[in-house]
Amino acid sequence: MDWENIRFFVALVETGSTAAAARELGVERTTVTRRIQALESETGLALFDRRGRQLALTAAGRDFADATRPMMEAAHLAARCAAGMHLGMSGRVKISAPPALAKALLIAPLLSLGKEHPKLEIQLAGEIAFASLLRGEADIAVRLTRPQTGDLAVSKLGSVAFRLYAHRAYIANTPEEEWRYIGQGDVRDAMPQQVALNRIAGGKFACYVDDVDLQMAAVMARGGIAVLPDFLTVDKNELTLVGSGEPLLVREVWSVTHNSQRHQERIRRTIDVLRMAFK
């Protein structure tokens, strides 16, 4: 069987549509379709059920996907090993981190690292979802939740304190019994910050938003009180702490990389720079 056809098949299974697979592979949709047809011809199997507009795996397709997935994982591992053979501070380092954290704390030191090592290519992605290290979506993931599974090297970078903040004018002009809170997320108890806030808000929420920058915008618009990370409120003189000023909660920040990459110099040095950002 042609390995390229299998690669297209795995991409289609992982992305769920020919359009998404084509985008990931950098080809036309017709190329994906042609490769799948060639694979079905090679194997003599009907891998997809094409009735209607949905594309679903057949029973044979599911079995074939289970059989070929380790091949793709081995290919990703080989790519990581090849990348690790580039010595010193050169090559690309892809870092995935929550957008607000990346903007406030990480972008400046990473730019300094790149300036110090011109052959190092920094790629910083601000994203909430946990990037797949296995599929090469990131070399280093910065997260506020420590992963519990996988062949991963995990290191604590520091911690982030969350406190109650409001606009000074909101506190000055709103009686305490009328205070309202800005919740986080479309699932009202999904985030640790939201769980902590639920204990004191008494259900008095002005709105829920799923992004910490939007929470900040709601507070700056004098819409209520929110649980915000300290790094987001630096130099925001319009804001004031609400209550005792003690942290409502403190979350640890972790760097995560695949074990096969943890000894690469550019990975180690980048993680050191990330750690210094929390000092």
Coordinates of N, CA and C in Angstrom, one line a residue, residues 23-223:
R23 N -7.2 21.2 4.2 CA -6.5 22.3 4.8 C -5.3 21.9 5.6
E24 N -5.4 20.8 6.4 CA -4.3 20.4 7.2 C -3.2 19.9 6.4
L25 N -3.5 19.3 5.3 CA -2.4 18.7 4.4 C -1.9 19.7 3.4
G26 N -2.6 20.8 3.2 CA -2.2 21.8 2.2 C -2.4 21.4 0.8
V27 N -3.5 20.7 0.6 CA -3.8 20.2 -0.8 C -5.3 20.6 -1.1
E28 N -5.7 20.2 -2.4 CA -7.1 20.5 -2.8 C -8.0 19.3 -2.2
R29 N -9.3 19.6 -2.1 CA -10.2 18.6 -1.6 C -10.2 17.4 -2.6
T30 N -10.1 17.6 -3.8 CA -10.1 16.6 -4.8 C -9.0 15.6 -4.6
T31 N -7.8 16.1 -4.2 CA -6.7 15.3 -3.9 C -7.0 14.3 -2.8
V32 N -7.6 14.8 -1.7 CA -8.0 13.9 -0.6 C -8.9 12.8 -1.1
T33 N -9.9 13.2 -1.9 CA -10.9 12.2 -2.4 C -10.2 11.2 -3.2
R34 N -9.3 11.6 -4.1 CA -8.6 10.7 -5.0 C -7.7 9.8 -4.2
R35 N -7.0 10.3 -3.2 CA -6.2 9.4 -2.3 C -7.0 8.3 -1.6
I36 N -8.2 8.7 -1.1 CA -9.0 7.8 -0.4 C -9.5 6.7 -1.3
Q37 N -9.9 7.1 -2.5 CA -10.4 6.2 -3.5 C -9.3 5.2 -3.9
A38 N -8.1 5.7 -4.0 CA -6.9 4.8 -4.3 C -6.7 3.8 -3.2
L39 N -6.8 4.3 -1.9 CA -6.6 3.4 -0.8 C -7.6 2.3 -0.8
E40 N -8.9 2.7 -1.0 CA -10.0 1.7 -1.0 C -9.7 0.7 -2.2
S41 N -9.2 1.1 -3.3 CA -8.9 0.2 -4.4 C -7.8 -0.7 -4.0
E42 N -6.7 -0.2 -3.3 CA -5.6 -1.0 -2.9 C -6.0 -2.1 -1.9
T43 N -6.9 -1.7 -1.0 CA -7.2 -2.7 0.1 C -8.4 -3.5 -0.2
G44 N -9.2 -3.1 -1.2 CA -10.5 -3.8 -1.5 C -11.5 -3.6 -0.4
L45 N -11.4 -2.5 0.4 CA -12.3 -2.2 1.4 C -13.1 -1.0 1.2
A46 N -14.4 -1.0 1.6 CA -15.1 0.3 1.6 C -14.9 0.9 3.0
L47 N -14.1 2.0 3.0 CA -13.7 2.5 4.3 C -14.7 3.6 4.8
F48 N -15.4 4.2 3.9 CA -16.4 5.2 4.3 C -17.7 5.0 3.8
D49 N -18.7 5.3 4.5 CA -20.1 5.2 4.1 C -20.5 6.6 3.5
R50 N -20.8 6.6 2.3 CA -21.0 7.9 1.6 C -22.4 8.2 1.3
R51 N -23.3 7.6 2.0 CA -24.8 7.9 1.8 C -25.1 9.2 2.5
G52 N -25.8 10.0 1.7 CA -26.1 11.4 2.2 C -24.9 12.3 2.2
R53 N -25.0 13.4 2.9 CA -23.9 14.4 2.9 C -22.9 14.1 3.9
Q54 N -23.1 13.2 4.9 CA -22.2 12.9 5.9 C -21.2 11.8 5.5
L55 N -20.0 11.9 6.0 CA -19.0 10.9 5.7 C -18.6 10.2 7.0
A56 N -19.0 8.9 7.0 CA -18.8 8.1 8.2 C -18.0 6.9 7.9
L57 N -17.2 6.5 8.9 CA -16.4 5.3 8.8 C -17.3 4.0 8.8
T58 N -17.0 3.1 7.9 CA -17.7 1.8 8.0 C -17.0 1.0 9.1
A59 N -17.6 -0.2 9.4 CA -16.9 -1.1 10.4 C -15.5 -1.4 9.9
A60 N -15.3 -1.7 8.6 CA -14.0 -2.0 8.1 C -13.1 -0.7 8.3
G61 N -13.7 0.4 8.0 CA -12.9 1.7 8.2 C -12.5 1.9 9.6
R62 N -13.3 1.6 10.6 CA -12.9 1.8 12.0 C -11.8 0.9 12.3
D63 N -11.9 -0.4 11.9 CA -10.8 -1.3 12.1 C -9.5 -0.9 11.5
F64 N -9.6 -0.4 10.3 CA -8.4 0.1 9.5 C -7.8 1.3 10.2
A65 N -8.7 2.2 10.7 CA -8.2 3.3 11.4 C -7.4 2.9 12.7
D66 N -7.9 1.9 13.4 CA -7.2 1.5 14.6 C -5.9 0.9 14.3
A67 N -5.8 0.2 13.1 CA -4.6 -0.5 12.7 C -3.5 0.5 12.2
T68 N -4.0 1.6 11.6 CA -3.0 2.6 11.0 C -2.6 3.7 11.9
R69 N -3.4 3.9 13.0 CA -3.1 5.0 13.9 C -1.7 4.9 14.5
P70 N -1.2 3.7 15.0 CA 0.1 3.6 15.5 C 1.2 3.9 14.4
M71 N 0.9 3.7 13.1 CA 1.8 4.1 12.1 C 2.0 5.6 12.1
M72 N 0.9 6.3 12.2 CA 1.0 7.8 12.2 C 1.7 8.3 13.4
E73 N 1.4 7.7 14.5 CA 2.1 8.1 15.8 C 3.6 7.8 15.7
A74 N 4.0 6.7 15.0 CA 5.4 6.4 14.8 C 6.1 7.5 13.9
A75 N 5.3 7.9 12.9 CA 5.8 8.9 12.0 C 6.0 10.2 12.7
H76 N 5.1 10.6 13.6 CA 5.3 11.8 14.4 C 6.5 11.7 15.3
L77 N 6.7 10.5 15.9 CA 7.8 10.3 16.7 C 9.1 10.5 15.9
A78 N 9.1 9.9 14.7 CA 10.3 10.0 13.9 C 10.6 11.4 13.5
A79 N 9.6 12.2 13.3 CA 9.8 13.6 12.9 C 10.3 14.4 14.1
R80 N 9.9 14.1 15.3 CA 10.4 14.7 16.5 C 11.9 14.4 16.7
C81 N 12.2 13.1 16.5 CA 13.6 12.7 16.7 C 14.5 13.4 15.6
A82 N 14.0 13.5 14.4 CA 14.8 14.2 13.4 C 15.0 15.6 13.8
A83 N 13.9 16.3 14.3 CA 14.1 17.7 14.7 C 15.1 17.8 15.8
G84 N 15.1 16.8 16.7 CA 16.0 16.9 17.8 C 17.5 16.7 17.5
M85 N 17.7 16.3 16.3 CA 19.1 16.1 15.8 C 19.7 17.5 15.4
H86 N 18.9 18.5 15.3 CA 19.5 19.9 15.1 C 20.0 20.4 16.4
L87 N 21.3 20.5 16.4 CA 22.0 20.9 17.7 C 21.9 22.4 17.9
G88 N 22.0 22.7 19.2 CA 22.1 24.1 19.6 C 20.8 24.8 19.5
M89 N 20.9 26.1 19.5 CA 19.7 27.0 19.5 C 19.4 27.4 18.1
S90 N 18.9 26.5 17.4 CA 18.4 26.7 16.0 C 17.2 25.9 15.7
G91 N 16.4 26.2 14.7 CA 15.2 25.5 14.4 C 14.0 26.2 15.0
R92 N 12.9 25.5 14.8 CA 11.6 26.1 15.3 C 11.2 25.5 16.6
V93 N 10.6 26.4 17.5 CA 10.0 26.0 18.7 C 8.6 26.5 18.7
K94 N 7.6 25.6 18.8 CA 6.2 25.9 18.8 C 5.7 25.9 20.2
I95 N 5.2 27.0 20.7 CA 4.6 27.1 22.1 C 3.2 27.4 22.0
S96 N 2.4 26.6 22.8 CA 0.9 26.8 22.9 C 0.6 27.3 24.3
A97 N -0.1 28.4 24.4 CA -0.4 28.9 25.8 C -1.7 29.7 25.7
P98 N -2.4 29.8 26.9 CA -3.7 30.6 26.9 C -3.4 32.0 26.4
P99 N -4.3 32.5 25.6 CA -4.0 33.8 24.9 C -3.7 35.0 25.9
A100 N -4.5 35.2 26.9 CA -4.2 36.3 27.8 C -2.9 36.2 28.5
L101 N -2.5 35.0 28.9 CA -1.3 34.7 29.6 C -0.1 34.9 28.6
A102 N -0.3 34.4 27.4 CA 0.8 34.6 26.4 C 1.1 36.1 26.1
K103 N 0.0 36.8 26.0 CA 0.1 38.3 25.7 C 0.7 39.1 26.8
A104 N 0.3 38.7 28.0 CA 0.8 39.5 29.2 C 2.2 39.2 29.7
L105 N 2.5 37.9 29.7 CA 3.7 37.4 30.3 C 4.8 36.8 29.4
L106 N 4.3 36.2 28.3 CA 5.3 35.3 27.6 C 5.9 35.9 26.3
I107 N 5.1 36.7 25.6 CA 5.6 37.2 24.3 C 6.9 38.0 24.4
A108 N 7.0 38.9 25.4 CA 8.2 39.7 25.5 C 9.5 38.9 25.7
P109 N 9.5 38.0 26.7 CA 10.7 37.2 27.0 C 11.0 36.2 25.8
L110 N 10.0 35.7 25.1 CA 10.2 34.9 24.0 C 10.9 35.6 22.8
L111 N 10.4 36.9 22.6 CA 11.0 37.7 21.6 C 12.5 38.0 21.9
S112 N 12.8 38.2 23.2 CA 14.2 38.4 23.6 C 15.0 37.2 23.4
L113 N 14.4 36.0 23.6 CA 15.2 34.8 23.4 C 15.5 34.7 21.9
G114 N 14.5 35.0 21.0 CA 14.7 34.9 19.6 C 15.7 35.9 19.1
K115 N 15.8 37.1 19.7 CA 16.8 38.1 19.4 C 18.2 37.6 19.8
E116 N 18.3 37.0 20.9 CA 19.6 36.5 21.4 C 20.1 35.3 20.5
H117 N 19.1 34.6 19.9 CA 19.5 33.4 19.1 C 18.8 33.5 17.7
P118 N 19.4 34.2 16.8 CA 18.7 34.5 15.5 C 18.3 33.3 14.7
K119 N 19.0 32.2 14.9 CA 18.6 31.0 14.2 C 17.5 30.2 14.8
L120 N 17.0 30.7 15.9 CA 15.8 30.1 16.6 C 14.5 30.8 16.1
E121 N 13.6 30.0 15.7 CA 12.3 30.5 15.2 C 11.2 30.2 16.2
I122 N 10.7 31.3 16.8 CA 9.7 31.1 17.8 C 8.3 31.2 17.2
Q123 N 7.5 30.2 17.5 CA 6.1 30.2 17.0 C 5.2 30.1 18.3
L124 N 4.5 31.2 18.6 CA 3.6 31.2 19.8 C 2.2 31.2 19.4
A125 N 1.4 30.2 19.8 CA 0.0 30.1 19.5 C -0.8 30.4 20.8
G126 N -1.7 31.4 20.8 CA -2.6 31.6 21.9 C -3.8 30.8 21.7
E127 N -4.0 29.8 22.6 CA -5.2 28.9 22.4 C -5.5 28.3 23.8
I128 N -6.8 28.1 23.9 CA -7.3 27.5 25.2 C -7.2 26.0 25.1
A129 N -7.5 25.4 24.0 CA -7.5 23.9 23.9 C -6.1 23.4 24.1
F130 N -6.0 22.2 24.6 CA -4.7 21.6 24.8 C -4.1 21.1 23.5
A131 N -3.1 21.7 23.0 CA -2.5 21.3 21.7 C -1.9 19.8 21.8
S132 N -2.0 19.1 20.8 CA -1.5 17.7 20.8 C 0.0 17.7 20.5
L133 N 0.7 17.3 21.6 CA 2.2 17.2 21.4 C 2.5 16.0 20.5
L134 N 1.7 15.0 20.6 CA 2.0 13.8 19.8 C 1.9 14.1 18.3
R135 N 0.9 14.9 17.9 CA 0.7 15.2 16.5 C 1.6 16.4 16.0
G136 N 2.4 16.9 16.9 CA 3.3 18.0 16.6 C 2.7 19.3 16.5
E137 N 1.5 19.5 17.1 CA 0.8 20.8 17.1 C 1.6 21.8 18.0
A138 N 2.4 21.3 18.9 CA 3.2 22.2 19.7 C 4.4 21.4 20.2
D139 N 5.5 22.1 20.5 CA 6.6 21.4 21.2 C 6.5 21.6 22.7
I140 N 6.0 22.8 23.1 CA 5.8 23.1 24.5 C 4.4 23.6 24.7
A141 N 3.6 23.1 25.6 CA 2.3 23.6 26.0 C 2.4 24.2 27.4
V142 N 1.9 25.4 27.5 CA 1.8 26.1 28.8 C 0.4 26.0 29.2
R143 N 0.1 25.4 30.4 CA -1.3 25.2 30.8 C -1.4 25.4 32.3
L144 N -2.7 25.7 32.7 CA -3.0 25.9 34.1 C -3.5 24.6 34.8
T145 N -3.5 23.5 34.0 CA -3.9 22.2 34.5 C -2.8 21.2 34.2
R146 N -2.4 20.5 35.2 CA -1.3 19.5 35.0 C -1.9 18.3 34.4
P147 N -1.3 17.8 33.2 CA -1.8 16.6 32.6 C -1.4 15.4 33.4
Q148 N -2.3 14.4 33.4 CA -2.1 13.2 34.2 C -1.7 12.0 33.4
T149 N -1.8 12.0 32.1 CA -1.5 10.9 31.3 C -0.6 11.3 30.1
G150 N 0.0 10.3 29.5 CA 0.8 10.5 28.3 C 2.3 10.5 28.7
D151 N 3.1 10.3 27.6 CA 4.6 10.2 27.7 C 5.1 11.6 27.7
L152 N 4.9 12.3 28.8 CA 5.2 13.8 28.9 C 6.2 14.1 30.0
A153 N 6.9 15.2 29.7 CA 7.8 15.8 30.7 C 7.1 17.1 31.2
V154 N 6.7 17.1 32.5 CA 6.0 18.2 33.0 C 6.8 19.0 34.0
S155 N 6.8 20.3 34.0 CA 7.6 21.1 34.9 C 6.8 22.3 35.3
K156 N 6.8 22.6 36.6 CA 6.1 23.8 37.1 C 6.8 25.1 36.8
L157 N 6.1 26.0 36.2 CA 6.7 27.3 35.8 C 6.5 28.3 36.9
G158 N 5.4 28.3 37.6 CA 5.1 29.3 38.6 C 3.6 29.2 39.0
S159 N 3.0 30.2 39.4 CA 1.6 30.3 39.8 C 1.0 31.6 39.5
V160 N -0.3 31.6 39.4 CA -1.1 32.8 39.1 C -2.1 33.0 40.1
A161 N -2.2 34.2 40.7 CA -3.2 34.5 41.7 C -4.4 35.2 41.1
F162 N -5.6 34.8 41.5 CA -6.8 35.4 41.0 C -7.5 36.1 42.1
R163 N -7.9 37.3 41.9 CA -8.6 38.1 42.9 C -9.9 38.8 42.3
L164 N -10.7 39.3 43.2 CA -11.9 40.0 42.8 C -11.5 41.4 42.5
Y165 N -11.9 41.9 41.2 CA -11.6 43.2 40.8 C -12.9 43.8 40.3
A166 N -13.0 45.2 40.4 CA -14.1 45.9 39.8 C -13.6 47.3 39.4
H167 N -14.3 48.0 38.6 CA -14.0 49.4 38.2 C -14.3 50.2 39.5
R168 N -13.4 51.2 39.7 CA -13.6 52.1 40.9 C -15.0 52.8 40.9
A169 N -15.4 53.2 39.7 CA -16.7 53.9 39.6 C -17.8 53.0 39.9
Y170 N -17.7 51.7 39.5 CA -18.8 50.7 39.8 C -19.0 50.6 41.3
I171 N -17.9 50.4 42.0 CA -17.9 50.2 43.5 C -18.4 51.5 44.1
A172 N -18.0 52.7 43.6 CA -18.4 53.9 44.2 C -19.9 54.2 44.0
N173 N -20.4 53.8 42.9 CA -21.8 54.2 42.6 C -22.8 53.1 42.7
T174 N -22.4 51.9 43.2 CA -23.3 50.8 43.3 C -23.4 50.3 44.7
P175 N -24.6 50.3 45.3 CA -24.7 49.8 46.7 C -24.3 48.3 46.7
E176 N -23.7 47.9 47.8 CA -23.2 46.5 47.9 C -24.3 45.5 47.6
E177 N -25.5 45.7 48.1 CA -26.6 44.8 47.8 C -27.0 44.6 46.4
E178 N -26.5 45.6 45.5 CA -26.8 45.5 44.1 C -25.6 45.0 43.3
W179 N -24.6 44.7 43.9 CA -23.4 44.2 43.1 C -23.8 43.0 42.3
R180 N -23.2 42.9 41.1 CA -23.4 41.8 40.2 C -22.0 41.3 39.8
Y181 N -21.9 40.1 39.4 CA -20.7 39.5 39.1 C -20.6 39.0 37.6
I182 N -19.4 39.0 37.1 CA -19.1 38.6 35.7 C -18.6 37.1 35.8
G183 N -19.4 36.2 35.3 CA -19.0 34.8 35.3 C -18.1 34.4 34.1
Q184 N -17.5 33.3 34.2 CA -16.7 32.8 33.1 C -17.2 31.5 32.5
G185 N -17.2 31.4 31.2 CA -17.5 30.1 30.6 C -19.0 30.0 30.2
D186 N -19.2 29.1 29.2 CA -20.6 28.8 28.9 C -21.1 27.7 29.8
V187 N -20.3 27.0 30.5 CA -20.7 26.0 31.5 C -20.4 26.7 32.9
R188 N -21.4 26.9 33.7 CA -21.3 27.9 34.8 C -20.3 27.4 35.9
D189 N -20.0 26.1 35.9 CA -19.1 25.7 37.0 C -17.9 24.9 36.4
A190 N -17.5 25.2 35.2 CA -16.5 24.5 34.5 C -15.1 24.9 35.0
M191 N -14.9 26.2 35.1 CA -13.5 26.8 35.5 C -13.4 26.9 37.0
P192 N -12.1 26.6 37.5 CA -11.9 26.7 38.9 C -12.2 28.1 39.4
Q193 N -11.9 29.2 38.6 CA -12.3 30.5 39.0 C -13.8 30.7 39.2
Q194 N -14.6 30.0 38.3 CA -16.0 30.1 38.4 C -16.5 29.4 39.7
V195 N -15.9 28.2 39.9 CA -16.3 27.5 41.1 C -16.1 28.3 42.4
A196 N -14.9 29.0 42.4 CA -14.6 29.8 43.6 C -15.6 31.0 43.7
L197 N -15.9 31.6 42.5 CA -16.8 32.7 42.5 C -18.2 32.4 42.9
N198 N -18.7 31.2 42.5 CA -20.0 30.7 42.9 C -20.3 30.7 44.4
R199 N -19.2 30.5 45.1 CA -19.3 30.4 46.6 C -19.7 31.8 47.2
I200 N -19.4 32.8 46.5 CA -19.6 34.2 47.1 C -20.6 35.0 46.4
A201 N -20.9 34.6 45.1 CA -21.8 35.5 44.3 C -23.2 35.4 44.6
G202 N -23.6 34.3 45.2 CA -25.1 34.1 45.5 C -26.0 34.1 44.3
G203 N -25.4 33.7 43.1 CA -26.2 33.7 41.9 C -26.4 35.0 41.3
K204 N -25.8 36.1 41.8 CA -26.1 37.4 41.2 C -25.1 37.7 40.1
F205 N -25.3 37.2 38.9 CA -24.4 37.4 37.8 C -25.0 38.3 36.7
A206 N -24.2 39.2 36.3 CA -24.7 40.1 35.2 C -24.6 39.4 33.9
C207 N -23.6 38.6 33.7 CA -23.4 37.9 32.5 C -22.3 36.8 32.6
Y208 N -22.3 35.9 31.7 CA -21.2 34.9 31.6 C -20.5 35.1 30.3
V209 N -19.1 35.1 30.3 CA -18.3 35.2 29.1 C -17.3 34.2 29.1
D210 N -16.8 33.7 28.0 CA -15.9 32.5 28.0 C -14.5 32.9 27.7
D211 N -14.1 34.2 27.9 CA -12.8 34.6 27.7 C -12.4 35.6 28.7
V212 N -11.1 35.5 29.3 CA -10.7 36.4 30.3 C -10.6 37.8 29.9
D213 N -10.2 38.1 28.6 CA -10.2 39.4 28.1 C -11.5 40.0 28.0
L214 N -12.5 39.2 27.7 CA -13.9 39.7 27.7 C -14.4 40.0 29.1
Q215 N -14.0 39.2 30.1 CA -14.3 39.6 31.5 C -13.7 40.9 31.8
M216 N -12.4 41.1 31.4 CA -11.8 42.4 31.7 C -12.6 43.6 31.1
A217 N -13.0 43.3 29.8 CA -13.8 44.4 29.1 C -15.1 44.7 29.8
A218 N -15.7 43.6 30.4 CA -17.0 43.8 31.1 C -16.8 44.6 32.4
V219 N -15.7 44.3 33.1 CA -15.3 45.1 34.3 C -15.0 46.5 33.9
M220 N -14.2 46.8 32.9 CA -13.9 48.1 32.5 C -15.1 48.9 32.0
A221 N -16.1 48.2 31.5 CA -17.4 48.8 31.1 C -18.3 49.0 32.3
R222 N -17.8 48.8 33.5 CA -18.5 49.0 34.8 C -19.7 48.1 34.9
G223 N -19.5 46.8 34.4 CA -20.7 45.9 34.4 C -20.8 45.0 35.6

